[in-house]
XYZ file of C-alpha atoms in Angstrom:
720
model
C 12.001 -124.953 -75.453
C 10.659 -128.083 -74.634
C 10.588 -130.576 -71.892
C 10.527 -133.976 -71.720
C 10.176 -136.533 -68.943
C 10.510 -140.452 -69.641
C 7.752 -142.574 -68.361
C 6.591 -146.341 -69.058
C 3.458 -146.503 -71.200
C 1.656 -149.173 -73.047
C 1.950 -149.021 -76.785
C -0.551 -149.811 -79.491
C -0.252 -152.467 -82.050
C -0.248 -149.596 -84.549
C -2.175 -152.211 -87.051
C -4.725 -152.946 -84.936
C -8.354 -153.182 -86.303
C -11.133 -151.640 -83.822
C -14.589 -153.055 -84.020
C -17.190 -153.352 -81.153
C -18.839 -150.601 -79.241
C -15.878 -148.217 -78.934
C -17.521 -144.925 -79.980
C -15.808 -141.951 -82.127
C -17.765 -139.203 -80.440
C -18.958 -136.173 -82.015
C -22.743 -134.509 -82.172
C -25.560 -135.511 -84.214
C -26.056 -133.734 -87.454
C -29.682 -132.648 -86.449
C -28.452 -131.095 -83.528
C -25.765 -129.036 -85.673
C -28.634 -127.739 -88.102
C -31.380 -127.513 -84.930
C -33.355 -129.790 -86.776
C -36.313 -131.483 -85.288
C -37.178 -135.004 -86.067
C -39.341 -135.636 -89.119
C -40.411 -138.960 -88.571
C -43.779 -140.939 -87.474
C -43.153 -142.308 -83.989
C -43.491 -146.193 -83.774
C -45.135 -147.404 -80.326
C -44.241 -151.259 -79.611
C -46.553 -152.841 -77.977
C -47.495 -153.111 -74.514
C -45.191 -154.801 -71.690
C -46.637 -157.129 -68.977
C -44.491 -156.149 -66.590
C -45.986 -158.073 -63.629
C -45.898 -161.559 -65.995
C -42.097 -160.745 -66.494
C -41.603 -160.499 -62.835
C -43.195 -163.525 -61.807
C -40.970 -165.111 -64.411
C -37.841 -163.645 -62.880
C -39.253 -165.398 -59.759
C -39.170 -168.722 -61.110
C -35.644 -167.911 -61.844
C -34.779 -167.032 -58.934
C -35.899 -170.500 -57.344
C -33.370 -171.925 -59.567
C -30.942 -170.396 -57.681
C -28.759 -168.866 -60.668
C -27.652 -165.361 -60.700
C -28.228 -163.984 -63.734
C -30.469 -160.445 -64.099
C -32.999 -159.797 -66.329
C -34.166 -156.507 -66.624
C -35.511 -156.362 -70.257
C -38.207 -157.413 -72.464
C -37.079 -157.636 -76.045
C -38.956 -157.211 -79.374
C -37.946 -159.122 -82.542
C -38.631 -156.028 -85.206
C -37.403 -155.061 -88.846
C -36.828 -151.285 -89.076
C -34.472 -150.531 -91.437
C -33.540 -147.500 -94.078
C -35.778 -148.842 -96.794
C -39.118 -149.849 -94.834
C -39.358 -147.400 -91.767
C -38.027 -143.941 -91.035
C -37.721 -140.864 -92.856
C -34.497 -139.356 -95.063
C -33.884 -135.776 -95.479
C -31.558 -134.099 -97.914
C -29.462 -130.971 -96.699
C -28.742 -128.409 -99.250
C -25.166 -129.696 -99.310
C -26.138 -133.179 -100.472
C -25.736 -134.749 -97.232
C -28.386 -137.073 -96.027
C -29.666 -137.672 -92.446
C -32.152 -141.109 -91.445
C -33.900 -140.569 -88.650
C -36.548 -143.319 -86.485
C -37.746 -142.826 -82.985
C -39.344 -145.326 -81.088
C -41.187 -145.526 -78.074
C -42.023 -148.359 -75.822
C -44.496 -146.839 -73.310
C -43.869 -147.649 -69.339
C -40.048 -148.216 -70.413
C -37.455 -146.932 -67.991
C -34.795 -147.493 -70.742
C -34.643 -148.833 -74.045
C -31.929 -150.378 -76.244
C -31.178 -151.668 -79.879
C -29.658 -154.556 -81.303
C -28.700 -153.763 -85.065
C -28.590 -156.919 -86.780
C -27.476 -155.234 -90.531
C -24.368 -152.960 -89.723
C -22.735 -152.041 -92.593
C -21.122 -148.282 -92.961
C -19.419 -146.463 -95.599
C -16.345 -144.500 -94.759
C -17.396 -141.113 -93.823
C -21.058 -141.911 -92.427
C -22.257 -141.807 -88.656
C -24.709 -143.411 -86.768
C -25.776 -142.012 -82.926
C -28.602 -142.780 -80.451
C -30.082 -140.578 -78.289
C -33.205 -139.683 -75.868
C -36.213 -137.511 -77.539
C -34.895 -134.750 -74.845
C -31.215 -134.976 -76.553
C -29.686 -134.970 -72.833
C -27.988 -138.918 -73.466
C -26.280 -139.340 -76.749
C -24.260 -142.860 -77.978
C -21.845 -142.683 -80.807
C -20.554 -141.759 -83.173
C -20.856 -145.469 -84.714
C -18.994 -145.625 -87.901
C -17.280 -147.925 -90.314
C -14.823 -148.879 -87.613
C -17.864 -150.756 -85.737
C -18.155 -152.758 -88.596
C -17.903 -156.414 -88.376
C -18.065 -159.694 -89.901
C -21.126 -160.613 -88.142
C -22.594 -157.063 -89.140
C -24.383 -157.136 -85.557
C -23.757 -154.003 -83.134
C -25.563 -153.871 -79.616
C -26.254 -150.387 -78.308
C -25.977 -149.767 -74.671
C -29.291 -148.757 -72.874
C -30.926 -144.954 -73.222
C -32.808 -143.974 -70.167
C -36.389 -143.266 -70.921
C -39.148 -144.818 -73.342
C -38.287 -143.129 -76.347
C -35.120 -143.153 -78.613
C -33.905 -141.872 -81.909
C -31.522 -143.831 -84.245
C -30.122 -141.254 -86.347
C -27.670 -141.872 -89.475
C -25.639 -139.415 -91.259
C -24.750 -140.119 -94.766
C -22.204 -137.316 -96.421
C -22.500 -136.495 -100.115
C -19.135 -138.177 -100.591
C -20.284 -141.667 -99.987
C -21.481 -143.525 -103.106
C -24.027 -145.627 -101.426
C -26.091 -145.281 -98.162
C -24.290 -148.835 -96.604
C -26.854 -150.753 -94.665
C -28.600 -150.105 -91.489
C -30.958 -152.105 -89.637
C -32.671 -152.454 -86.184
C -33.310 -156.199 -85.203
C -34.340 -155.976 -81.825
C -35.868 -153.450 -79.307
C -35.036 -154.208 -75.690
C -37.636 -152.556 -72.841
C -36.516 -152.274 -69.585
C -39.159 -152.942 -66.675
C -36.899 -153.085 -64.076
C -35.753 -149.725 -63.751
C -32.184 -150.063 -64.084
C -31.643 -146.299 -64.745
C -33.605 -145.445 -61.398
C -31.580 -143.054 -60.252
C -31.491 -140.435 -63.098
C -29.036 -138.154 -62.319
C -26.249 -141.170 -62.714
C -23.976 -142.337 -65.630
C -25.485 -145.968 -65.699
C -28.503 -146.870 -63.579
C -27.112 -150.055 -62.037
C -24.560 -147.729 -59.604
C -25.914 -148.587 -56.209
C -28.198 -151.356 -56.957
C -26.306 -153.869 -55.249
C -26.220 -154.890 -51.321
C -24.779 -152.628 -48.833
C -22.404 -155.354 -48.088
C -20.913 -155.152 -51.384
C -17.294 -154.133 -50.935
C -15.637 -151.889 -53.887
C -12.877 -153.534 -55.732
C -11.244 -149.925 -55.337
C -11.226 -149.980 -51.607
C -8.110 -151.645 -49.648
C -9.520 -155.348 -49.770
C -8.910 -154.635 -53.536
C -5.408 -153.753 -52.942
C -4.022 -156.665 -53.716
C -5.822 -157.575 -56.927
C -5.109 -154.460 -59.470
C -4.058 -156.633 -62.610
C -7.022 -159.365 -61.615
C -9.868 -156.827 -61.610
C -8.597 -155.855 -64.989
C -9.609 -158.746 -66.434
C -13.027 -158.652 -65.351
C -15.887 -156.998 -67.024
C -19.641 -156.405 -66.678
C -21.718 -158.110 -69.892
C -25.391 -157.026 -71.287
C -26.586 -160.189 -72.983
C -29.013 -160.154 -75.863
C -30.082 -156.464 -74.757
C -31.831 -158.003 -71.756
C -29.635 -159.815 -68.964
C -26.532 -158.953 -66.982
C -24.011 -161.313 -66.113
C -19.782 -160.984 -65.337
C -17.282 -162.295 -67.377
C -13.914 -162.340 -67.216
C -10.638 -161.961 -69.707
C -8.485 -165.500 -69.788
C -4.749 -166.357 -70.832
C -4.321 -169.535 -73.160
C -1.150 -171.682 -72.332
C 0.698 -170.339 -75.554
C 0.369 -166.842 -74.243
C -0.507 -165.626 -77.619
C -2.873 -163.175 -76.295
C -6.339 -164.494 -77.856
C -9.007 -162.474 -76.418
C -10.513 -165.246 -74.588
C -13.499 -164.715 -72.336
C -14.851 -166.597 -69.743
C -18.475 -166.756 -67.991
C -21.476 -168.750 -67.134
C -23.275 -171.438 -69.602
C -26.403 -170.117 -68.319
C -25.649 -166.424 -69.560
C -24.117 -167.389 -73.125
C -25.404 -170.415 -74.274
C -25.703 -170.323 -77.973
C -23.675 -168.365 -80.818
C -26.678 -165.816 -81.141
C -26.460 -164.773 -77.668
C -22.586 -163.980 -78.110
C -22.790 -162.428 -81.060
C -25.024 -159.637 -78.580
C -22.505 -159.967 -76.072
C -21.858 -156.241 -74.898
C -18.689 -155.929 -72.382
C -18.265 -153.187 -70.269
C -14.279 -152.645 -68.820
C -13.152 -151.145 -65.968
C -16.621 -150.160 -65.192
C -15.678 -149.437 -61.292
C -16.029 -146.468 -58.797
C -12.911 -144.460 -58.838
C -12.112 -144.746 -55.286
C -13.816 -147.021 -52.471
C -17.238 -145.864 -51.739
C -16.937 -143.140 -54.738
C -19.478 -142.125 -57.417
C -20.411 -144.001 -60.768
C -17.637 -145.042 -62.859
C -18.122 -144.780 -66.560
C -19.016 -147.109 -69.087
C -17.924 -145.983 -72.307
C -15.275 -148.662 -72.012
C -17.083 -151.018 -74.241
C -16.916 -153.821 -76.737
C -19.354 -155.713 -78.277
C -19.497 -158.927 -80.118
C -18.106 -162.663 -79.786
C -18.201 -166.279 -81.206
C -19.164 -168.842 -78.919
C -16.516 -171.921 -78.763
C -16.767 -174.139 -75.943
C -20.237 -174.359 -73.651
C -21.869 -177.331 -71.760
C -25.082 -176.928 -69.545
C -23.743 -180.302 -67.924
C -20.885 -177.935 -66.152
C -22.054 -174.350 -66.666
C -19.159 -172.721 -68.459
C -18.980 -170.806 -71.581
C -15.810 -169.828 -73.369
C -15.850 -167.013 -76.389
C -13.556 -164.833 -78.358
C -14.097 -161.273 -78.195
C -14.183 -159.711 -82.075
C -10.909 -157.881 -81.211
C -8.051 -157.493 -78.020
C -9.636 -154.479 -76.026
C -7.769 -151.420 -77.036
C -4.724 -150.272 -74.878
C -7.415 -147.525 -72.889
C -9.187 -149.928 -71.273
C -6.261 -151.779 -69.403
C -6.809 -155.254 -70.546
C -5.476 -158.197 -68.394
C -6.052 -161.803 -69.273
C -6.500 -163.630 -65.696
C -4.326 -167.243 -65.133
C -6.198 -170.241 -64.301
C -5.273 -173.272 -62.188
C -7.130 -176.747 -63.399
C -5.338 -178.699 -60.239
C -8.015 -180.697 -58.637
C -6.555 -179.592 -55.328
C -9.114 -177.688 -53.259
C -8.190 -173.986 -52.744
C -7.278 -172.740 -49.327
C -9.348 -169.434 -49.901
C -11.891 -167.970 -52.838
C -12.182 -164.267 -54.028
C -14.714 -163.319 -56.313
C -14.818 -160.220 -58.599
C -17.747 -159.513 -60.002
C -20.794 -156.898 -60.512
C -23.991 -157.883 -58.619
C -27.222 -156.248 -59.917
C -24.811 -154.690 -62.744
C -23.452 -152.340 -60.415
C -19.718 -150.766 -60.181
C -17.271 -154.075 -60.034
C -17.223 -155.559 -56.297
C -15.049 -158.146 -54.533
C -16.266 -160.626 -52.226
C -14.052 -163.041 -49.858
C -14.378 -166.563 -48.393
C -11.249 -166.892 -46.290
C -11.806 -170.861 -45.763
C -10.761 -173.866 -47.804
C -13.236 -174.577 -50.308
C -14.781 -178.062 -50.942
C -16.309 -179.979 -53.385
C -20.254 -179.329 -53.979
C -23.114 -180.192 -56.232
C -25.593 -177.739 -57.595
C -29.153 -179.558 -58.388
C -29.844 -182.241 -60.987
C -29.072 -180.590 -63.840
C -25.199 -180.463 -63.164
C -22.495 -183.528 -62.988
C -22.050 -184.578 -59.848
C -19.010 -182.900 -57.947
C -18.547 -180.206 -60.861
C -19.004 -177.280 -58.291
C -16.404 -175.511 -55.522
C -18.603 -174.746 -52.707
C -18.320 -171.762 -50.893
C -20.050 -172.063 -47.374
C -19.474 -168.471 -45.946
C -18.422 -165.117 -47.454
C -16.158 -163.440 -44.588
C -16.865 -159.768 -47.383
C -18.828 -159.534 -49.096
C -21.514 -161.799 -51.200
C -23.093 -162.252 -54.251
C -26.526 -161.439 -56.288
C -28.149 -161.312 -59.632
C -25.494 -160.128 -62.501
C -22.733 -161.794 -60.426
C -23.364 -165.056 -62.577
C -20.240 -165.684 -64.589
C -17.928 -164.118 -62.296
C -14.719 -165.396 -61.992
C -13.306 -167.451 -58.459
C -9.751 -166.920 -57.833
C -7.520 -169.515 -55.545
C -5.085 -167.899 -52.922
C -2.693 -167.638 -55.912
C -4.816 -165.191 -57.769
C -5.456 -168.000 -60.717
C -9.227 -168.589 -61.797
C -10.521 -172.129 -60.340
C -14.044 -171.492 -61.199
C -17.287 -169.405 -62.450
C -20.202 -168.589 -60.414
C -23.471 -170.486 -61.109
C -25.588 -169.629 -58.679
C -27.005 -170.451 -54.732
C -28.682 -168.885 -51.943
C -25.453 -166.022 -50.658
C -26.861 -162.483 -50.319
C -26.212 -159.431 -48.238
C -28.569 -160.445 -45.504
C -27.217 -164.286 -45.717
C -23.673 -164.204 -47.272
C -23.699 -168.244 -47.176
C -24.291 -171.234 -49.846
C -22.782 -170.299 -53.229
C -21.458 -172.713 -55.981
C -19.268 -172.363 -58.695
C -18.452 -174.476 -61.633
C -14.875 -176.165 -61.661
C -12.481 -174.908 -63.894
C -10.797 -178.741 -63.670
C -13.795 -179.916 -64.592
C -14.717 -178.033 -67.734
C -11.365 -178.583 -68.778
C -11.810 -182.140 -70.852
C -14.387 -183.804 -69.143
C -16.103 -184.132 -72.328
C -14.304 -185.178 -75.422
C -15.764 -182.509 -77.857
C -13.796 -179.376 -78.731
C -17.065 -177.591 -78.431
C -17.670 -178.787 -74.556
C -14.084 -178.419 -73.386
C -11.519 -175.706 -72.451
C -8.779 -177.673 -73.323
C -8.884 -177.694 -77.004
C -8.476 -173.627 -76.884
C -6.494 -173.156 -73.885
C -3.912 -175.307 -74.523
C -3.845 -176.176 -78.145
C -0.759 -177.607 -78.693
C -0.927 -180.168 -75.779
C 1.635 -179.248 -72.974
C -0.063 -180.480 -70.504
C 0.391 -177.563 -68.501
C -1.889 -177.547 -65.800
C -1.689 -173.858 -64.949
C -0.296 -170.381 -65.948
C 0.105 -166.813 -64.592
C -1.878 -163.440 -66.146
C -0.828 -161.650 -69.085
C -1.047 -157.998 -69.975
C -1.761 -158.235 -73.814
C 0.319 -155.227 -74.310
C 3.181 -156.119 -72.589
C 5.412 -156.334 -75.903
C 4.655 -152.816 -76.360
C 6.025 -151.031 -73.313
C 8.141 -148.266 -74.266
C 10.128 -145.150 -72.602
C 7.667 -142.394 -73.832
C 7.797 -138.391 -73.128
C 5.705 -135.841 -72.134
C 6.158 -133.171 -74.053
C 5.326 -129.575 -73.503
C 6.386 -125.758 -74.827
C 6.163 -124.301 -71.187
C 8.970 -123.727 -69.167
C 10.105 -125.135 -66.402
C 8.748 -122.569 -63.743
C 7.177 -120.553 -66.070
C 3.828 -118.806 -65.145
C 0.338 -119.865 -66.524
C -2.606 -117.866 -66.414
C -6.174 -117.505 -68.216
C -6.452 -114.016 -70.016
C -9.791 -112.539 -70.498
C -10.598 -111.779 -74.252
C -9.777 -108.187 -75.520
C -12.928 -106.209 -76.150
C -15.637 -108.524 -75.389
C -16.328 -111.566 -72.951
C -14.677 -115.027 -72.461
C -10.906 -115.934 -72.526
C -8.344 -116.102 -75.009
C -8.067 -119.873 -74.884
C -11.963 -120.617 -74.850
C -15.391 -119.771 -75.663
C -15.416 -115.540 -76.140
C -16.901 -113.043 -78.199
C -14.749 -113.310 -81.057
C -16.194 -116.776 -81.741
C -12.990 -118.769 -81.855
C -13.785 -122.428 -82.278
C -10.044 -123.881 -82.858
C -6.582 -123.870 -80.658
C -3.673 -125.436 -81.226
C 0.011 -125.782 -80.064
C 2.984 -126.558 -82.495
C 5.263 -129.242 -81.444
C 8.452 -129.339 -83.508
C 12.157 -131.028 -82.872
C 11.249 -134.227 -84.078
C 11.568 -136.503 -86.823
C 9.064 -139.046 -86.165
C 6.552 -139.308 -83.147
C 3.791 -141.691 -81.755
C 1.168 -140.065 -80.138
C -1.039 -141.315 -77.586
C -2.563 -138.770 -76.022
C -2.702 -135.391 -74.422
C -2.865 -134.093 -70.793
C -5.181 -130.824 -70.955
C -4.354 -128.233 -67.656
C -8.060 -126.886 -67.876
C -8.787 -123.686 -65.998
C -12.363 -123.871 -66.626
C -15.120 -126.333 -67.920
C -19.026 -125.652 -67.517
C -21.199 -127.176 -69.725
C -25.443 -126.354 -70.238
C -26.468 -129.858 -71.389
C -24.709 -133.496 -70.476
C -23.763 -133.916 -74.151
C -21.593 -130.486 -74.191
C -18.148 -131.420 -75.196
C -14.876 -130.202 -76.766
C -13.237 -132.434 -79.371
C -9.292 -132.897 -78.733
C -7.499 -133.389 -81.852
C -4.109 -134.032 -83.649
C -3.288 -131.783 -87.057
C -0.318 -132.606 -88.966
C 2.395 -130.157 -89.325
C 3.108 -126.938 -91.498
C 3.180 -123.339 -90.983
C -0.220 -123.440 -89.794
C -2.199 -127.023 -88.619
C -2.771 -129.119 -91.752
C -5.108 -132.002 -92.245
C -6.570 -133.777 -89.212
C -5.105 -137.028 -87.861
C -7.362 -137.676 -84.755
C -10.271 -136.650 -82.768
C -11.919 -137.542 -79.638
C -14.893 -135.995 -78.059
C -14.670 -135.487 -74.269
C -17.763 -134.209 -72.450
C -17.062 -130.815 -70.532
C -18.946 -132.772 -67.344
C -16.049 -135.112 -67.446
C -13.266 -132.521 -67.142
C -12.026 -131.360 -63.617
C -10.718 -128.026 -63.384
C -8.318 -126.585 -62.002
C -6.081 -129.336 -63.157
C -4.692 -131.663 -65.545
C -6.771 -133.572 -67.721
C -5.719 -137.001 -69.589
C -7.280 -137.381 -73.037
C -6.522 -140.782 -74.807
C -6.513 -141.000 -78.583
C -8.356 -144.130 -79.901
C -5.434 -145.202 -81.165
C -1.667 -144.236 -81.371
C -0.903 -141.712 -84.214
C 2.487 -141.775 -86.139
C 3.337 -138.425 -87.099
C 6.729 -137.422 -89.465
C 7.996 -134.070 -88.179
C 6.053 -131.162 -86.520
C 2.968 -131.636 -85.894
C -0.141 -129.644 -83.457
C -2.381 -130.771 -80.914
C -5.043 -129.032 -79.521
C -9.087 -128.663 -79.347
C -12.120 -127.707 -80.970
C -14.889 -125.809 -78.995
C -19.087 -125.587 -79.827
C -20.800 -122.483 -79.512
C -24.096 -123.822 -80.089
C -24.754 -124.154 -76.350
C -23.824 -122.053 -73.069
C -20.704 -123.825 -72.494
C -17.559 -122.061 -71.351
C -14.453 -123.919 -71.250
C -10.969 -122.151 -71.340
C -7.099 -123.615 -70.941
C -4.321 -122.273 -69.223
C -1.793 -120.446 -71.112
C 1.831 -118.812 -70.608
C 2.109 -115.363 -69.461
C 2.646 -113.117 -71.910
C 6.481 -113.561 -73.020
C 6.905 -110.230 -74.508
C 8.114 -109.202 -78.080
C 10.962 -111.112 -77.750
C 9.380 -114.523 -76.598
C 8.607 -117.840 -78.370
C 4.896 -118.234 -79.850
C 3.815 -121.633 -80.580
C 0.231 -120.943 -80.177
C -2.486 -120.823 -82.758
C -6.080 -119.689 -83.440
C -8.638 -120.479 -85.580
C -11.086 -118.126 -86.603
C -13.384 -116.660 -89.316
C -10.533 -116.042 -91.247
C -8.548 -119.405 -90.643
C -5.485 -120.306 -88.581
C -3.020 -117.409 -87.288
C -0.338 -117.663 -84.965
C -1.497 -115.958 -81.731
C 0.856 -113.343 -81.831
C -0.907 -112.258 -85.012
C -4.052 -111.821 -83.514
C -5.467 -108.595 -82.986
C -4.104 -107.426 -79.539
C -2.133 -111.114 -79.589
C 0.948 -112.097 -77.949
C 3.888 -114.776 -77.708
C 2.517 -117.638 -75.445
C 1.799 -121.393 -75.363
C -0.920 -123.329 -74.538
C -0.737 -125.448 -70.959
C -0.645 -128.684 -72.477
C 1.412 -131.913 -72.482
C 1.685 -134.554 -75.724
C 2.437 -138.056 -74.825
C 4.646 -139.345 -77.405
C 6.053 -143.211 -77.375
C 9.063 -142.841 -79.751
C 11.582 -144.037 -77.232
C 13.241 -140.429 -77.225
C 15.943 -139.410 -74.975
C 14.987 -137.660 -71.812
C 16.384 -134.187 -71.625
C 15.996 -134.087 -68.004
C 16.768 -137.741 -66.687
C 20.675 -137.988 -66.338
C 22.136 -141.405 -66.439
C 22.364 -143.716 -63.695
C 26.179 -144.606 -62.623
C 24.861 -146.805 -59.672
C 24.372 -150.463 -59.880
C 20.813 -151.421 -60.555
C 18.481 -152.611 -58.010
C 16.799 -155.650 -59.034
C 13.051 -154.907 -58.862
C 9.726 -155.230 -60.086
C 7.054 -152.635 -60.145
C 3.166 -153.233 -61.272
C 0.379 -152.103 -61.994
C 1.386 -149.715 -64.658
C -0.353 -147.781 -65.469
C -1.179 -147.437 -61.611
C -4.451 -146.355 -60.016
C -4.485 -146.241 -55.980
C -1.460 -148.605 -55.291
C 1.840 -149.256 -56.742
C 3.751 -152.423 -55.626
C 7.649 -152.640 -55.304
C 9.065 -156.117 -55.346
C 12.410 -156.195 -54.354
C 14.268 -159.231 -56.082
C 17.301 -159.245 -53.342
C 17.683 -159.223 -49.913
C 19.692 -156.541 -48.267
C 19.879 -154.991 -44.830
C 20.549 -151.604 -45.875
C 17.433 -149.396 -45.778
C 15.243 -148.701 -48.819
C 14.595 -145.220 -49.863
C 11.573 -144.522 -52.170
C 11.136 -141.186 -53.666
C 8.273 -140.141 -56.215
C 9.010 -136.982 -58.613
C 6.489 -135.148 -60.948
C 7.568 -134.242 -64.426
C 8.729 -130.675 -63.269
C 11.314 -132.906 -60.960
C 9.489 -131.569 -57.745
C 9.723 -134.743 -54.978
C 5.965 -135.787 -54.207
C 6.420 -138.313 -51.697
C 9.327 -139.983 -49.889
C 9.329 -142.818 -47.465
C 12.112 -145.217 -45.982
C 11.462 -149.140 -45.604
C 13.849 -151.377 -43.334
C 16.495 -153.535 -44.910
C 15.201 -156.948 -45.788
C 11.931 -155.942 -46.855
C 10.749 -157.754 -50.173
C 7.555 -156.001 -50.766
C 6.817 -152.426 -50.551
C 3.293 -150.883 -51.039
C 3.132 -147.343 -52.326
C -0.351 -145.381 -51.448
C -0.850 -143.263 -54.495
C -4.392 -142.446 -53.381
C -3.991 -139.000 -52.796
C -1.517 -138.672 -55.999
C -3.021 -136.535 -58.974
C -3.295 -138.167 -62.780
C -0.149 -137.636 -64.374
C 3.677 -139.047 -65.317
C 5.932 -139.701 -62.391
C 9.661 -140.665 -61.595
C 9.961 -143.300 -59.396
C 13.316 -143.829 -57.446
C 14.170 -146.884 -55.604
C 17.538 -146.672 -53.579
C 19.305 -149.188 -51.258
C 22.875 -148.950 -50.792
C 24.725 -148.649 -54.059
C 21.882 -149.938 -55.868
C 19.380 -147.547 -57.572
C 16.187 -148.381 -59.562
C 14.709 -145.886 -61.708
C 11.203 -146.401 -63.420
C 9.033 -144.069 -64.996
C 5.300 -144.463 -64.422
C 1.984 -143.075 -65.076
C -0.957 -142.573 -62.524
C -4.598 -142.635 -64.210
C -7.138 -142.979 -62.001
């Protein structure tokens, strides 16, 4: 028996190319074979940290607010002139190179010739194998052949390149730059990203109540690493045609050349999951862009990304206002000191100001005082929004800090529009290519055209009890690590002619790990009597798994499947990890079985294993095929005119009522089993209602809004 509940979800463009630093998971081949590096260590020249700090102080004297953290070295290390190759018994090849820069707090590399054949994989990791970036594959190839890589903690890193025997050539892989972190951006060794917690105590997380009205705009802002050595902030920008071109706006003093634009590493949704919470994740990153327009007379830079950020990044293209009227207030969303995303406010009208002699006169908005928060190094390029949530400028610099949150300057959007006639020095030629003359536009969700009703499909019956069974005659569990060394577990989904699979919810019972890179691979297989060819796979670190409870894993793209399919996971026995999933209690000899296990003898139905039984794995696939729900009944009432946002939701959900009524408004939220998880009543006449979802778990829900004889039903996802 299958149950499904309709929800709203964003659908990928199925033909969408994926470039940039999207990584595809997995473990380096040398780890699997327990091979140690066989290369000679290359030491880079010594770094004069004191001289670099003196230079930084000179930059501060200019009052601009980028954040330089590394010394860069131009190098030429490639698979021909450096490192060492090793050929395995099966014909596969591994190339490795180890780089050290003594005293570095972290290292990062930029590949200046990255062109991989299909099947080849690149990983970057530290010598202790506690941090792993990758795999980077042929899907990361780009026209520029450039691929920047995020920093690795410590003063030593290894680049490993795997070329399977099926490849006709070795492709191209060349390291053109290594950056030595002298500022200790990874000073908190236990954290995922060393910039977390660097900013001043006055800074306010965008996840706090202060940011609750900025749910869309927060998703437009990203952290920038430029040329491997400088931190700034950037913002995705809509254009007048609303065609979804991936424009990004930042400051000229952050990106002033196309070479710098090509090295951009953009981290989206780098924010604490809740107010004052822990570090966020930096895995939602893209690389590479081309410079379209800039001028050092106004301090703006417009670039176009190599691709639209994928759905899982939840991007939003912010609106803008080029009117010359002074905004009534100013809000900046930014990454001070490269920290998780923050929000700051000036509640007073902005005034025109001048930021030094190098910029055009009256080209900046002046913030005299921040009523909440401030800015710091790394905030440069951060967007200034007006009272209508539209961009009116980007941060150049100033004197403001947490001790004295006063006197900052933002280059005016209106002056960057067309003060200079050349298309390479103005915004108008790009943001209003058809010369409509529009002075302001709203924001854009680039995936709104793909919104569909989707189903969560599970073989766990309503009210059925789930549990974890100890493995028979040994240690471990039936659905995870055990003495039988079973490595793959799958659930058969059948009954649909065509499905568009976006992800899966796993009801995890336990997830314990030995190393930071310990992980499982969540997989999708073609159908048949047993799982067939692999259709998709994504690696999930065990340390990111919350248990007990549901964990949502999203595939890198939508996978279209015809007929039956299998979804499940593969575990690794190379480390002392423990993973297990809940499963349906033994259904008896007449019960249905949809669970399958892979052992040394191949795939078998769970019931056909020694001491096996009829059961199902407790997981829910997300299928965006507009299937009619089997649990939702038709609405006979008149539909209430209202809208909800954002979708997916995090901590808050807004319900905007488009019509006035004196009748009380009832709002009820139901989980996928039909259980009501929240309910509230608002008085008639209320137009905007804020629902607090901070205590609502990740998952899919049905929202029902009633007012008199009118009703609105919307299906939402909560992803935090």
